[in-house]
Amino acid sequence: MQSSSEYSDPIPVRTLANLVQQHLVTGSPSKSSPPSQSRSSGSPVGSPVAEEIPVPYHLPGVAITHDVYTHANSLIMAHSLQRSKSTSDLKVKAGKVLHDSDNEDEIAFENLDKPGGFRRFHVQQQQQQQQTERDTNEPSAFSELFRPNSVASSDSFTNTDYSAILRTDSLAPTATVGSWTKPKATRHFLEYLAYTSVLDRFAGENLSDSEEEDTGETRDEEQQVEGEGAPLLRHRRPYRRKPSEDIATERAKHKTGTIKTMLLLFKAFIGSGILFLPKAFSNGGLGFSIVVIWLMGFISLYCFLLLLDCKNYIAGSYGDIGGALYGTWMRYMVLFSVAISQLGFVCGGTIFIAENMGEAIYALSHGTLEVSTTTLLIIIALLLMPLVLIRNIAKLSPTALFSDVLIVAGLVTLLLFDIVHILFQAPEGSHPPTTGPNIIWWINPVQYPVFVGTAVYAFEGIGLIIPIRDSMEEPAKFPWVLTVVMAMVATSLCLVGSLGYVAFGSDVKTVALLNLPPGALTLSVQIGYAVAIHLSNALVLFPTIRIVEQAIFGDRTGKHNIKVKWQKNVLRFIIVVIVGLIAWGGASDLDKFVSLIGSVCCCPLSLIFPAMFHLRLPKTMGFQRLVDTGLIIFGVGVMLFTLWNTSKQWAASG
């Protein structure tokens, strides 16, 4: 008998039932009890409802899927009888199920009645028998005669174990580049199905577009149009797949090390928002702004760590975590928040581009040509439309790399100029170092609420926390990596904001690059940064487009349907038009517009949802529950406070 070590780690009943139910037809949502009714105070996270799922006899293929529903129901009922059992022996880390217990005695025949269990057991038995025959150098006539096509062949068995092909990286055995080992076999179909249920994408969501995805698991050549001279019958080219070892090795090569993870995180938090900070510091006052930046950085970091703690217990994406804890409505809330936050970032970036390009055109024409903001926004929207038609996000990576270089160059130039302006450029009658006029050194009692929303906006990278964490070679190191990066981000934000405000005082522009003096270098930086943000906007808008498309079109694809494809194209154009209209409405007062985006779009994702999810975990007790509740109240308070005050000031100024 083959040892249990050759199999993947056993999946507990609770987790197996949860993951399998994602693939079953359960009828209308109203038929199932809400999560709050199905979970006692001490029940495990994501406990399945103790109600059998009816077998959909009216659907095609029920003769095949009947066993899957039957055994899924048996898992649900088995778990309902074990709810009093402590969950301390179970953890789900990065989607891989781990047991604290070391039960090595496995009952060999316990999975024979499960779907696919008998076949897997039979293949394993034949493989073991064949291995014994090879060891004794006495192969049987049967195995020798039918060896090329036999399922007992060790060569064919290596390629027959498809469990590793569709298994996601987060569920695969922990491995580093150069030390990967062959994935272990699954015991039955339900276990295999559970291993294919976790996808790591933006915010953990599967936002890939199937219309443009071609993998190496297709035929080597596309089918060509045949001429009249082609033979009616020809030798068929074999359908060749990459061995599972090669595929898993390629996946392991895409794992990121600690340094690369730090760079990815830093880029996720540093975008166009950092250039709004000098003006934001004038709204808040220098001392108040520095304190709030570090305070919001600390609170945001703590909320990010709470989200990662939830990820340790519930496999899946940001939305999956919310759905498991609160129901489908929370998953939709998370997706909606992701969509509008990304849309808000693109709107802010579009206004930034318009203001920079307007100044650049005015300077290049020596003050003879002044293009209106409306005209520039129309041009920017038209230039963005071709980019949003790109359906494969990987094709946007070269533009992202180019934009990163331009952004870093622009920030370095801006910081150097601020330092030179403070230390060496003093007005007549004064000696360096000098500061700008009318600096508020502590707090601006009138406009400080505007800064709070901008501070939340500045920490804009929560959507990438889960996918970057899942891409690490060693996810256990991610919390301290995130802590270091957040300290670097807070330091960078304070440097850009404080130096820009101290250098120019009340004369500081809304966009920091507009403070640079006229000249070729300034024009180069302004145009380069505008191009960088424009190229990044297509990538930033991608999740919003995919979420809206999935909500409207579902699984319908335009790959072989030109009507659906153009319907999706028109939808993408409409989203770009909406971006332009929102940007046009917010262009008159950019700093307040950015504050509104931070309060409405970023507060739920960064401050409210992580604490809500962590509060629902059964392990959250005592003082930790008070902390989570306090964070929820704080997040809602910040959102409403900044929304009300910023809207009131915007209305008064307009």
XYZ file of C-alpha atoms in Angstrom:
654
model
C 0.000 0.000 0.000
C 1.278 3.437 -0.947
C 1.980 5.733 1.947
C -0.175 8.744 2.586
C 2.830 11.007 2.081
C 2.457 10.605 -1.680
C -0.916 12.295 -1.486
C -1.578 15.981 -0.918
C -2.391 17.084 2.613
C -5.928 15.983 3.572
C -8.554 18.712 3.409
C -10.827 19.034 6.473
C -14.549 18.501 6.001
C -15.405 22.159 6.615
C -13.015 23.556 4.014
C -13.798 20.825 1.486
C -17.531 21.477 1.782
C -17.059 25.244 1.432
C -14.893 24.993 -1.677
C -16.995 22.336 -3.418
C -20.211 24.313 -2.866
C -18.789 27.144 -4.986
C -19.178 24.918 -8.055
C -22.700 23.602 -7.371
C -26.069 24.923 -8.536
C -27.741 25.918 -5.274
C -30.852 27.663 -6.583
C -31.881 31.160 -5.624
C -30.029 32.887 -2.815
C -33.209 33.172 -0.854
C -33.313 29.459 -0.304
C -30.208 29.500 1.790
C -29.993 30.952 5.210
C -27.897 34.038 5.707
C -24.480 33.503 7.149
C -25.418 35.027 10.462
C -28.120 32.423 10.963
C -25.936 29.517 10.107
C -23.048 30.375 12.369
C -23.011 30.239 16.093
C -20.608 32.292 18.113
C -18.139 29.524 18.282
C -18.591 28.006 14.860
C -15.829 27.991 12.336
C -15.451 30.650 9.724
C -17.396 30.016 6.593
C -19.361 27.102 8.091
C -21.652 25.675 5.460
C -25.370 25.880 6.014
C -26.684 22.657 7.540
C -29.188 22.183 4.723
C -28.811 19.750 1.867
C -28.370 21.086 -1.640
C -31.074 19.621 -3.910
C -29.801 17.653 -6.890
C -30.778 19.593 -10.066
C -32.428 16.736 -11.930
C -33.810 19.191 -14.499
C -30.323 20.100 -15.765
C -28.388 18.198 -18.458
C -25.662 15.835 -17.276
C -27.229 15.143 -13.893
C -26.435 11.444 -14.280
C -22.759 12.415 -14.119
C -22.987 15.119 -11.456
C -25.425 13.251 -9.191
C -22.613 11.670 -7.172
C -20.913 15.040 -6.715
C -24.067 16.541 -5.171
C -24.661 13.444 -3.049
C -21.201 13.507 -1.517
C -21.236 17.301 -1.134
C -24.412 16.924 0.921
C -22.777 14.213 2.999
C -19.883 16.597 3.714
C -22.310 19.329 4.777
C -24.227 17.034 7.103
C -21.025 15.530 8.495
C -19.716 18.990 9.327
C -22.998 20.035 10.958
C -22.508 17.181 13.440
C -18.991 18.398 14.285
C -19.612 22.117 14.858
C -18.730 21.868 18.508
C -15.253 20.704 17.593
C -12.526 23.290 18.163
C -11.058 24.914 15.071
C -7.618 25.341 16.590
C -6.358 22.345 14.629
C -7.124 23.961 11.321
C -5.585 26.826 9.461
C -5.795 27.801 5.822
C -2.535 29.448 4.834
C -2.359 31.001 1.355
C -5.105 28.651 0.252
C -3.186 25.533 1.356
C -4.911 23.550 4.098
C -2.728 22.576 7.037
C -3.379 20.305 10.017
C -1.781 20.605 13.408
C -2.497 16.946 14.074
C -0.109 14.321 12.756
C -2.477 11.511 11.911
C -0.420 9.362 9.537
C -2.648 6.281 9.641
C -4.890 6.566 6.623
C -7.748 4.202 5.932
C -6.994 3.019 2.409
C -10.544 2.384 1.303
C -12.355 5.347 2.862
C -12.468 7.324 -0.400
C -13.604 4.562 -2.769
C -17.226 5.711 -2.678
C -16.397 9.327 -3.549
C -16.479 10.594 -7.159
C -13.220 9.621 -8.841
C -11.995 7.868 -5.714
C -12.184 4.320 -7.077
C -10.381 5.217 -10.312
C -7.590 7.011 -8.463
C -7.247 4.080 -6.066
C -7.144 1.657 -9.010
C -4.448 3.660 -10.832
C -2.397 3.896 -7.643
C -2.686 0.161 -7.076
C -1.624 -0.630 -10.637
C 1.307 1.743 -10.379
C 2.434 0.111 -7.155
C 2.056 -3.350 -8.673
C 4.047 -2.356 -11.727
C 6.771 -0.869 -9.544
C 6.994 -4.160 -7.657
C 7.283 -6.064 -10.926
C 10.067 -3.790 -12.142
C 11.920 -4.238 -8.866
C 11.820 -8.033 -9.267
C 12.630 -7.802 -13.011
C 9.637 -9.999 -13.771
C 7.150 -7.834 -15.643
C 3.844 -9.515 -16.406
C 2.828 -10.335 -19.969
C -0.269 -8.168 -19.584
C 1.634 -5.054 -18.603
C 4.260 -5.579 -21.303
C 1.672 -6.188 -24.011
C -0.445 -3.141 -23.242
C 2.214 -0.965 -21.643
C 2.294 1.848 -24.283
C -1.347 2.781 -23.707
C -1.980 1.370 -20.257
C -3.059 3.648 -17.459
C -0.720 1.603 -15.296
C 2.310 2.835 -17.188
C 4.453 4.988 -14.980
C 5.198 7.284 -17.906
C 1.561 7.802 -18.720
C 0.724 8.113 -15.050
C 3.095 11.042 -14.744
C 1.071 12.868 -17.366
C -2.268 11.527 -16.188
C -2.123 13.318 -12.835
C -3.822 16.500 -13.982
C -4.358 17.729 -10.445
C -1.239 19.862 -10.588
C -2.024 21.460 -13.951
C -4.992 23.516 -12.801
C -3.866 23.837 -9.210
C -3.178 27.468 -8.446
C 0.145 28.667 -7.141
C -1.306 29.387 -3.748
C -2.506 25.822 -3.421
C 0.580 24.165 -4.798
C 3.165 22.782 -2.397
C 5.459 25.447 -1.073
C 8.489 25.572 -3.316
C 11.244 27.886 -4.340
C 12.944 28.172 -7.663
C 15.260 25.243 -8.142
C 13.780 23.179 -5.341
C 10.362 22.334 -6.767
C 9.042 18.848 -6.171
C 6.357 16.948 -8.024
C 2.817 17.838 -6.824
C 1.119 15.126 -4.827
C -1.946 13.261 -6.068
C -5.487 13.924 -4.901
C -7.626 11.161 -3.382
C -10.893 11.885 -5.201
C -12.576 14.395 -7.508
C -13.968 16.592 -4.714
C -10.472 17.104 -3.315
C -9.199 17.975 -6.784
C -12.098 20.412 -7.253
C -11.259 22.133 -3.981
C -7.653 22.640 -5.096
C -8.814 24.512 -8.207
C -11.029 26.994 -6.366
C -8.512 29.698 -5.423
C -7.491 32.374 -7.945
C -4.954 35.135 -7.299
C -5.583 38.279 -9.343
C -6.244 41.980 -8.704
C -7.500 42.226 -5.133
C -7.383 38.461 -5.399
C -10.141 38.525 -8.019
C -10.035 36.607 -11.287
C -10.278 39.573 -13.623
C -8.616 37.941 -16.610
C -10.240 38.303 -20.011
C -10.788 34.957 -21.678
C -11.038 36.519 -25.109
C -7.310 37.057 -25.432
C -5.826 34.255 -23.352
C -3.871 31.621 -25.194
C -1.801 29.138 -23.208
C 0.846 26.598 -24.031
C -1.675 23.823 -23.521
C -3.198 24.326 -26.978
C -2.192 22.743 -30.252
C 1.174 23.680 -31.659
C -0.337 25.245 -34.783
C -3.649 26.883 -35.610
C -5.851 25.051 -38.042
C -5.049 26.311 -41.543
C -7.397 26.686 -44.503
C -6.946 23.617 -46.678
C -6.756 23.686 -50.456
C -8.382 21.289 -52.902
C -5.186 19.261 -53.156
C -5.133 18.406 -49.479
C -5.825 14.739 -48.678
C -9.191 13.898 -47.159
C -7.567 11.747 -44.482
C -4.254 12.578 -42.925
C -2.226 11.620 -39.914
C -3.557 13.528 -36.963
C -1.035 15.577 -35.015
C -1.054 14.596 -31.371
C -2.553 16.919 -28.813
C 0.478 17.752 -26.727
C 0.397 19.181 -23.252
C 3.270 20.451 -21.249
C 4.132 18.042 -18.452
C 2.796 19.152 -15.100
C 6.352 19.428 -13.804
C 7.248 21.955 -16.533
C 4.144 24.038 -15.891
C 4.689 24.114 -12.145
C 8.363 24.956 -12.652
C 7.393 27.887 -14.877
C 4.982 29.067 -12.207
C 7.667 28.814 -9.548
C 9.936 31.015 -11.669
C 7.310 33.766 -11.508
C 7.399 33.840 -7.715
C 8.879 37.052 -6.375
C 11.641 37.410 -3.831
C 11.691 39.813 -0.918
C 13.348 42.730 -2.744
C 11.063 42.515 -5.765
C 8.041 42.298 -3.478
C 9.155 45.476 -1.708
C 9.486 47.280 -5.052
C 6.055 46.089 -6.204
C 4.449 47.240 -2.967
C 6.194 50.611 -3.067
C 4.991 51.186 -6.625
C 1.460 50.152 -5.625
C 1.326 52.943 -3.021
C 3.119 55.663 -4.993
C 1.175 57.139 -7.913
C -0.208 60.514 -8.892
C -1.541 61.064 -5.357
C 1.892 61.967 -4.018
C 2.002 65.082 -6.224
C -1.131 66.502 -4.582
C 0.458 66.497 -1.119
C 2.237 69.918 -1.077
C -1.115 71.641 -1.666
C -2.739 69.222 0.784
C -0.164 70.204 3.435
C -1.211 73.834 2.997
C -4.806 72.771 3.660
C -3.893 70.874 6.822
C -0.938 72.789 8.197
C 2.608 71.412 8.351
C 2.635 69.796 11.814
C -0.903 68.437 11.593
C -0.252 66.996 8.125
C 2.903 65.135 9.153
C 1.163 63.651 12.208
C -1.894 62.600 10.179
C 0.230 61.013 7.428
C 2.037 58.814 9.943
C -1.167 58.116 11.883
C -3.062 57.089 8.745
C -0.070 55.032 7.645
C -0.027 53.162 10.957
C -3.793 52.576 10.975
C -3.777 51.504 7.323
C -0.916 49.089 8.006
C -2.801 47.591 10.942
C -5.908 47.163 8.787
C -3.827 45.528 6.043
C -2.459 43.073 8.608
C -6.007 42.321 9.764
C -6.929 41.501 6.173
C -3.921 39.191 5.892
C -4.979 37.495 9.128
C -8.391 36.840 7.566
C -6.590 35.457 4.511
C -4.859 32.944 6.804
C -8.239 31.453 7.703
C -10.264 31.881 4.521
C -8.925 30.993 1.093
C -9.682 33.268 -1.822
C -9.749 36.909 -2.803
C -10.710 40.085 -0.947
C -14.279 39.640 -2.158
C -14.287 35.915 -1.327
C -13.341 36.697 2.275
C -16.228 39.135 2.587
C -18.609 36.711 0.904
C -17.649 33.854 3.236
C -18.121 35.991 6.338
C -21.149 38.131 5.499
C -22.730 36.684 2.381
C -22.894 37.495 -1.314
C -23.900 41.099 -0.711
C -20.564 41.835 0.955
C -18.659 40.338 -1.968
C -20.547 42.695 -4.260
C -19.774 45.606 -1.943
C -16.055 44.836 -2.100
C -16.123 44.570 -5.896
C -18.097 47.807 -6.132
C -15.602 49.588 -3.873
C -12.675 48.285 -5.926
C -14.358 49.450 -9.133
C -15.160 52.981 -7.969
C -11.806 53.449 -6.236
C -9.908 52.565 -9.405
C -12.268 54.799 -11.383
C -11.579 57.631 -8.944
C -7.815 57.194 -9.267
C -8.097 57.425 -13.061
C -10.230 60.571 -12.789
C -7.672 62.218 -10.525
C -4.855 61.188 -12.847
C -6.755 62.545 -15.859
C -7.144 65.972 -14.235
C -3.449 65.878 -13.371
C -2.578 65.202 -17.027
C -4.820 68.017 -18.252
C -3.300 70.602 -15.909
C 0.275 69.573 -16.705
C -0.235 69.497 -20.459
C -2.056 72.846 -20.359
C 0.932 74.453 -18.633
C 3.382 72.723 -20.984
C 1.546 73.917 -24.116
C 1.347 77.451 -22.732
C 5.092 77.461 -22.008
C 6.059 75.959 -25.375
C 4.003 78.580 -27.223
C 5.606 81.375 -25.150
C 2.229 82.390 -23.762
C 0.442 82.657 -27.108
C -1.612 79.434 -26.944
C -3.841 78.530 -24.029
C -5.864 75.334 -24.427
C -8.967 74.953 -22.266
C -9.215 72.150 -19.733
C -12.336 70.802 -21.472
C -10.498 70.436 -24.774
C -7.579 68.697 -23.095
C -9.890 66.269 -21.278
C -11.555 65.339 -24.578
C -8.156 64.698 -26.187
C -7.002 62.627 -23.197
C -10.195 60.533 -23.316
C -9.740 59.898 -27.048
C -6.125 58.817 -26.466
C -7.200 56.504 -23.638
C -9.835 54.684 -25.708
C -7.404 52.583 -27.794
C -5.555 51.520 -24.637
C -8.700 50.241 -22.894
C -9.375 47.936 -25.860
C -6.342 45.869 -24.838
C -7.810 42.763 -23.247
C -4.646 41.006 -22.121
C -3.277 42.806 -19.091
C 0.184 41.326 -19.732
C 0.431 43.474 -22.871
C 0.262 46.574 -20.674
C 3.341 45.601 -18.659
C 5.886 47.325 -20.992
C 3.978 50.605 -20.687
C 3.847 50.163 -16.901
C 7.629 49.732 -16.733
C 8.184 52.808 -18.901
C 5.802 54.853 -16.757
C 7.617 53.730 -13.584
C 10.885 55.127 -14.918
C 9.256 58.456 -15.788
C 7.553 58.713 -12.384
C 10.779 58.068 -10.458
C 12.656 60.607 -12.587
C 9.947 63.206 -11.996
C 9.898 62.701 -8.220
C 13.683 62.903 -7.917
C 13.731 66.115 -9.958
C 10.952 67.614 -7.838
C 12.673 66.827 -4.525
C 16.027 68.184 -5.719
C 14.443 71.420 -6.896
C 12.586 71.902 -3.584
C 15.828 71.442 -1.634
C 17.731 73.850 -3.907
C 14.934 76.413 -3.657
C 14.989 76.310 0.167
C 18.768 76.267 0.650
C 20.107 78.440 -2.157
C 17.369 80.602 -3.709
C 16.538 83.414 -1.287
C 14.491 86.512 -2.191
C 16.179 89.900 -2.219
C 17.001 91.159 1.236
C 17.043 87.721 2.886
C 19.568 84.980 3.379
C 19.144 81.243 2.717
C 17.706 79.006 3.872
C 14.321 80.589 3.277
C 10.732 79.402 3.320
C 7.652 80.229 1.320
C 5.123 82.885 2.367
C 2.338 82.429 4.921
C 3.256 78.932 6.074
C 0.917 77.462 8.689
C 3.310 75.550 10.892
C 0.804 73.589 12.973
C -2.824 73.250 11.876
C -5.128 75.025 9.449
C -8.371 75.334 11.438
C -10.500 75.943 8.343
C -9.427 73.431 5.699
C -7.855 70.582 7.687
C -10.748 68.150 6.890
C -9.742 68.314 3.219
C -6.301 66.998 4.105
C -7.687 63.960 5.953
C -9.369 62.679 2.783
C -6.207 63.305 0.770
C -4.165 61.361 3.341
C -6.447 58.343 2.911
C -6.184 58.729 -0.873
C -2.380 58.698 -0.642
C -2.340 55.110 0.704
C -4.039 53.708 -2.378
C -2.518 50.234 -2.747
C -4.788 47.897 -0.771
C -6.176 46.367 -3.956
C -2.798 44.775 -4.640
C -2.040 43.519 -1.112
C -3.447 39.999 -1.583
C -2.087 39.276 -5.097
C 1.405 40.557 -4.224
C 1.407 38.502 -1.031
C 0.346 35.376 -2.936
C 3.128 35.926 -5.484
C 5.888 35.791 -2.843
C 8.237 32.845 -2.555
C 7.914 33.069 1.231
C 4.493 34.535 2.126
C 5.294 34.223 5.834
C 7.704 37.171 5.441
C 5.079 39.413 3.860
C 3.871 41.157 7.073
C 7.300 42.560 7.948
C 7.973 43.408 4.276
C 4.689 45.325 4.219
C 5.642 47.097 7.448
C 8.980 48.248 6.018
C 7.360 49.418 2.784
C 4.650 51.356 4.628
C 7.354 53.159 6.617
C 9.137 54.006 3.349
C 5.888 55.216 1.783
C 5.000 57.412 4.778
C 8.510 58.897 4.744
C 8.292 59.619 1.004
C 4.870 61.237 1.343
C 6.071 63.450 4.186
C 9.199 64.482 2.269
C 7.375 65.469 -0.907
C 4.541 67.193 0.941
C 6.588 69.071 3.544
C 9.441 70.154 1.253
C 7.040 71.379 -1.426
C 4.957 73.324 1.095
C 7.939 74.793 2.958
C 9.540 75.865 -0.328
C 6.501 77.699 -1.756
C 4.142 78.288 1.177
C 0.719 79.603 0.236
C 1.843 79.931 -3.408
C 2.077 76.151 -3.812
C 0.169 74.736 -6.781
C -2.350 71.894 -6.581
C -0.047 69.743 -8.715
C 3.492 69.912 -7.342
C 5.184 69.817 -10.761
C 3.618 73.168 -11.640
C 5.860 74.780 -8.997
C 8.953 74.106 -11.100
C 10.413 77.178 -12.880
C 10.025 77.552 -16.660
C 12.655 75.767 -18.706
C 13.452 72.757 -20.827
C 13.963 70.490 -17.814
C 10.613 71.491 -16.337
C 8.813 70.869 -19.625
C 10.480 67.476 -19.958
C 9.461 66.471 -16.444
C 5.880 67.704 -16.864
C 5.356 65.986 -20.214
C 7.126 62.813 -19.084
C 5.075 62.537 -15.889
C 1.859 63.210 -17.806
C 2.715 60.455 -20.292
C 3.537 58.107 -17.403
C 0.188 58.699 -15.694
C -1.669 58.297 -18.999
C -0.010 54.943 -19.647
C -0.708 53.872 -16.069
C -4.367 54.891 -16.337
C -5.114 52.033 -18.727
C -3.730 49.568 -16.187
C -5.482 51.240 -13.246
C -8.827 51.239 -15.095
C -8.532 47.567 -16.091
C -10.150 46.126 -12.896
C -13.100 48.523 -13.172
C -13.719 47.526 -16.781
C -13.550 43.814 -16.032
C -15.839 44.058 -12.981
C -18.454 46.007 -14.980
C -18.162 43.597 -17.925
C -18.614 40.557 -15.714
C -21.655 42.166 -14.092
C -23.293 42.895 -17.468
C -22.112 40.094 -19.757
C -21.325 37.314 -17.300
C -19.385 34.523 -19.011
C -20.313 35.593 -22.539
C -17.202 36.166 -24.619
C -16.661 38.007 -27.858
C -13.817 35.816 -29.042
C -16.092 34.048 -31.521
C -19.004 36.498 -31.444
C -18.347 39.841 -33.106
C -21.595 41.306 -31.727
C -20.653 40.623 -28.102
C -17.121 41.861 -28.729
C -18.311 45.218 -30.041
C -20.858 45.514 -27.263
C -17.956 45.181 -24.832
C -15.926 47.699 -26.844
C -18.773 50.222 -26.664
C -19.040 49.609 -22.909
C -15.328 50.349 -22.510
C -15.733 53.582 -24.482
C -18.676 54.560 -22.260
C -16.550 54.008 -19.140
C -13.852 56.280 -20.585
C -16.497 58.938 -21.330
C -17.706 58.672 -17.719
C -14.119 59.171 -16.547
C -13.876 62.296 -18.692
C -17.159 63.716 -17.391
C -16.229 63.126 -13.738
C -12.790 64.642 -14.337
C -14.400 67.659 -15.996
C -16.632 68.147 -12.968
C -13.715 67.911 -10.526
C -11.107 69.861 -12.494
C -12.127 73.210 -11.020
C -11.025 72.217 -7.502
C -8.657 69.281 -7.729
C -7.562 69.133 -4.091
C -11.149 68.829 -2.848
C -11.953 66.316 -5.585
C -9.044 64.121 -4.471
C -10.235 64.382 -0.866
C -13.715 63.204 -1.912
C -12.222 60.206 -3.718
C -10.247 59.337 -0.599
C -13.258 59.551 1.700
C -15.832 57.793 -0.484
C -13.711 55.273 -2.400
C -10.694 54.497 -0.215
C -12.055 54.540 3.352
C -14.210 51.397 2.981
C -11.451 49.320 1.365
C -8.589 50.499 3.568
C -10.194 51.094 6.970
C -13.704 49.648 7.288
C -13.840 46.288 5.497
C -10.652 44.731 6.990
C -11.852 45.431 10.545
C -15.357 44.155 9.726
C -13.966 40.913 8.326
C -11.588 40.368 11.241
C -14.373 41.029 13.744
C -16.345 38.129 12.236
C -13.585 35.569 12.783
C -14.441 33.208 15.674
C -10.956 33.640 17.144
C -11.528 37.394 17.597
C -12.437 37.817 21.249
C -12.114 40.198 24.173
C -9.971 43.276 23.651
C -9.404 42.499 19.969
C -13.141 42.790 19.327
C -13.097 46.231 20.913
C -10.169 47.257 18.698
C -11.913 46.027 15.541
C -15.139 47.766 16.512
C -13.216 50.969 17.199
C -11.566 50.785 13.769
C -14.943 50.362 12.076
C -16.333 53.385 13.921
C -13.163 55.357 13.122
C -13.342 54.484 9.413
C -17.016 55.377 9.107
C -16.413 58.583 11.067
C -13.490 59.645 8.852
C -15.507 58.896 5.718
C -18.574 60.884 6.801
C -16.551 63.733 8.357
C -14.371 64.335 5.292
C -17.289 63.817 2.899
C -19.460 66.374 4.683
C -16.804 69.038 5.254
C -15.177 68.731 1.824
C -18.557 68.883 0.069
C -19.538 71.931 2.128
C -16.289 73.756 1.334
C -16.521 72.838 -2.337
C -20.089 74.142 -2.520
C -19.084 77.363 -0.736
C -16.136 77.984 -3.074
C -18.209 77.217 -6.189
